[in-house]
Amino acid sequence: MTAAETSFYDQLGGAPTIKEAVDRFYVRVLDDAELAPYFVDTDVIQLKRHQVLLLSQVLGGPTAYEGRDLATAHAGMAITGEHYAKVGSHLMGVLGEMGAPAHIAAAVEDTLKAVRPDIVATES
């Protein structure tokens, strides 16, 4: 397999790197006073497992996310556009801290934009 054919998942370092990124991401999100209330009474361990699978799939990894679709999973949470942007900023910040190449970060950002309508309930 050539470098051009290597998945983003493998380029980042595979499962250990994705798990580390998700762990760092949730430290940031849960420490954010505006975002933490969304996670009250949430099984964060399970949420992290789902996020690892989802991010792995987005990056071309060998695992498939088989959880609820994003619209169903976020229904009734009243997630605002501002809060969604903050979550995305935390994820992009973690990827930057971990040295993700720009082309991979751009692909993740494109995915965040694509799924935004499934997650955001209000723009305010």
Short mmCIF file of C-alpha atoms in Angstrom, two decimals:
data_model
loop_
_atom_site.label_atom_id
_atom_site.label_comp_id
_atom_site.label_asym_id
_atom_site.label_seq_id
_atom_site.Cartn_x
_atom_site.Cartn_y
_atom_site.Cartn_z
CA MET A 1 0.00 0.00 0.00
CA THR A 2 1.41 3.36 -0.98
CA ALA A 3 1.33 6.43 1.23
CA ALA A 4 -1.43 7.85 -0.97
CA GLU A 5 -3.53 4.71 -0.38
CA THR A 6 -3.00 4.61 3.37
CA SER A 7 -6.15 5.56 5.25
CA PHE A 8 -6.25 8.70 7.35
CA TYR A 9 -6.84 6.34 10.28
CA ASP A 10 -3.51 4.60 9.64
CA GLN A 11 -1.72 7.86 8.86
CA LEU A 12 -2.68 9.13 12.32
CA GLY A 13 -1.46 5.98 14.05
CA GLY A 14 -4.56 3.79 14.20
CA ALA A 15 -6.58 2.80 17.24
CA PRO A 16 -4.24 4.07 19.98
CA THR A 17 -4.10 7.54 18.46
CA ILE A 18 -7.85 7.72 17.87
CA LYS A 19 -8.52 6.65 21.46
CA GLU A 20 -6.08 9.26 22.76
CA ALA A 21 -7.69 11.95 20.61
CA VAL A 22 -11.16 11.04 21.90
CA ASP A 23 -9.93 11.04 25.51
CA ARG A 24 -8.37 14.48 25.08
CA PHE A 25 -11.47 15.73 23.28
CA TYR A 26 -13.79 14.76 26.12
CA VAL A 27 -11.47 16.30 28.73
CA ARG A 28 -11.82 19.58 26.84
CA VAL A 29 -15.56 19.28 26.25
CA LEU A 30 -16.40 18.26 29.82
CA ASP A 31 -14.22 21.07 31.19
CA ASP A 32 -16.12 23.60 29.06
CA ALA A 33 -18.76 25.19 31.31
CA GLU A 34 -21.08 25.83 28.35
CA LEU A 35 -20.90 22.27 27.03
CA ALA A 36 -20.70 20.19 30.20
CA PRO A 37 -24.46 20.44 30.92
CA TYR A 38 -25.18 18.43 27.77
CA PHE A 39 -23.40 15.48 29.36
CA VAL A 40 -25.09 15.35 32.76
CA ASP A 41 -26.37 11.81 33.36
CA THR A 42 -24.45 10.56 30.31
CA ASP A 43 -22.40 7.38 30.36
CA VAL A 44 -19.20 9.05 29.21
CA ILE A 45 -17.33 5.74 28.92
CA GLN A 46 -19.93 4.45 26.47
CA LEU A 47 -19.99 7.80 24.68
CA LYS A 48 -16.21 7.66 24.23
CA ARG A 49 -16.48 4.13 22.81
CA HIS A 50 -19.04 5.32 20.28
CA GLN A 51 -16.93 8.37 19.42
CA VAL A 52 -13.85 6.20 18.83
CA LEU A 53 -15.85 4.02 16.43
CA LEU A 54 -17.39 7.01 14.68
CA LEU A 55 -14.10 8.88 14.28
CA SER A 56 -12.37 5.67 13.17
CA GLN A 57 -15.00 5.17 10.47
CA VAL A 58 -14.74 8.79 9.30
CA LEU A 59 -10.97 8.35 8.99
CA GLY A 60 -11.22 5.10 7.01
CA GLY A 61 -10.44 2.72 9.84
CA PRO A 62 -11.41 -0.95 9.98
CA THR A 63 -14.29 -0.52 12.42
CA ALA A 64 -17.81 0.57 11.65
CA TYR A 65 -19.98 2.73 13.84
CA GLU A 66 -23.23 0.88 14.43
CA GLY A 67 -24.83 3.13 17.03
CA ARG A 68 -27.88 5.31 16.60
CA ASP A 69 -27.83 7.71 13.70
CA LEU A 70 -26.69 11.18 14.69
CA ALA A 71 -30.11 12.82 14.34
CA THR A 72 -31.71 10.27 16.67
CA ALA A 73 -28.82 10.36 19.14
CA HIS A 74 -29.04 14.15 19.46
CA ALA A 75 -32.81 14.60 19.24
CA GLY A 76 -34.25 16.61 22.10
CA MET A 77 -30.88 17.94 23.24
CA ALA A 78 -31.54 21.44 21.86
CA ILE A 79 -27.96 21.79 20.65
CA THR A 80 -27.28 25.29 19.40
CA GLY A 81 -25.15 26.21 16.43
CA GLU A 82 -22.81 28.05 18.79
CA HIS A 83 -22.32 24.99 20.98
CA TYR A 84 -21.85 22.72 17.98
CA ALA A 85 -19.13 25.07 16.76
CA LYS A 86 -17.45 24.92 20.18
CA VAL A 87 -17.49 21.12 20.12
CA GLY A 88 -15.98 21.17 16.64
CA SER A 89 -13.36 23.65 17.78
CA HIS A 90 -12.36 21.36 20.63
CA LEU A 91 -12.04 18.40 18.26
CA MET A 92 -10.01 20.39 15.76
CA GLY A 93 -7.84 21.71 18.60
CA VAL A 94 -7.08 18.20 19.77
CA LEU A 95 -6.21 17.07 16.25
CA GLY A 96 -3.91 20.06 15.94
CA GLU A 97 -2.24 19.36 19.29
CA MET A 98 -1.66 15.78 18.19
CA GLY A 99 -0.02 16.85 14.95
CA ALA A 100 -2.71 15.74 12.51
CA PRO A 101 -1.75 16.77 8.98
CA ALA A 102 -3.78 19.59 7.46
CA HIS A 103 -5.43 17.35 4.85
CA ILE A 104 -6.76 15.03 7.56
CA ALA A 105 -7.97 17.90 9.73
CA ALA A 106 -9.72 19.35 6.66
CA ALA A 107 -11.48 16.03 6.01
CA VAL A 108 -12.70 15.91 9.62
CA GLU A 109 -13.87 19.50 9.38
CA ASP A 110 -15.76 18.66 6.17
CA THR A 111 -17.48 15.80 7.99
CA LEU A 112 -18.44 18.10 10.86
CA LYS A 113 -20.03 20.48 8.36
CA ALA A 114 -21.86 17.64 6.61
CA VAL A 115 -23.45 16.22 9.77
CA ARG A 116 -24.24 19.59 11.36
CA PRO A 117 -27.91 19.58 10.21
CA ASP A 118 -28.41 16.22 11.96
CA ILE A 119 -27.21 17.59 15.30
CA VAL A 120 -27.99 21.31 15.56
CA ALA A 121 -31.52 22.14 16.70
CA THR A 122 -31.31 25.94 16.85
CA GLU A 123 -28.92 28.53 15.49
CA SER A 124 -28.80 30.77 18.57
#
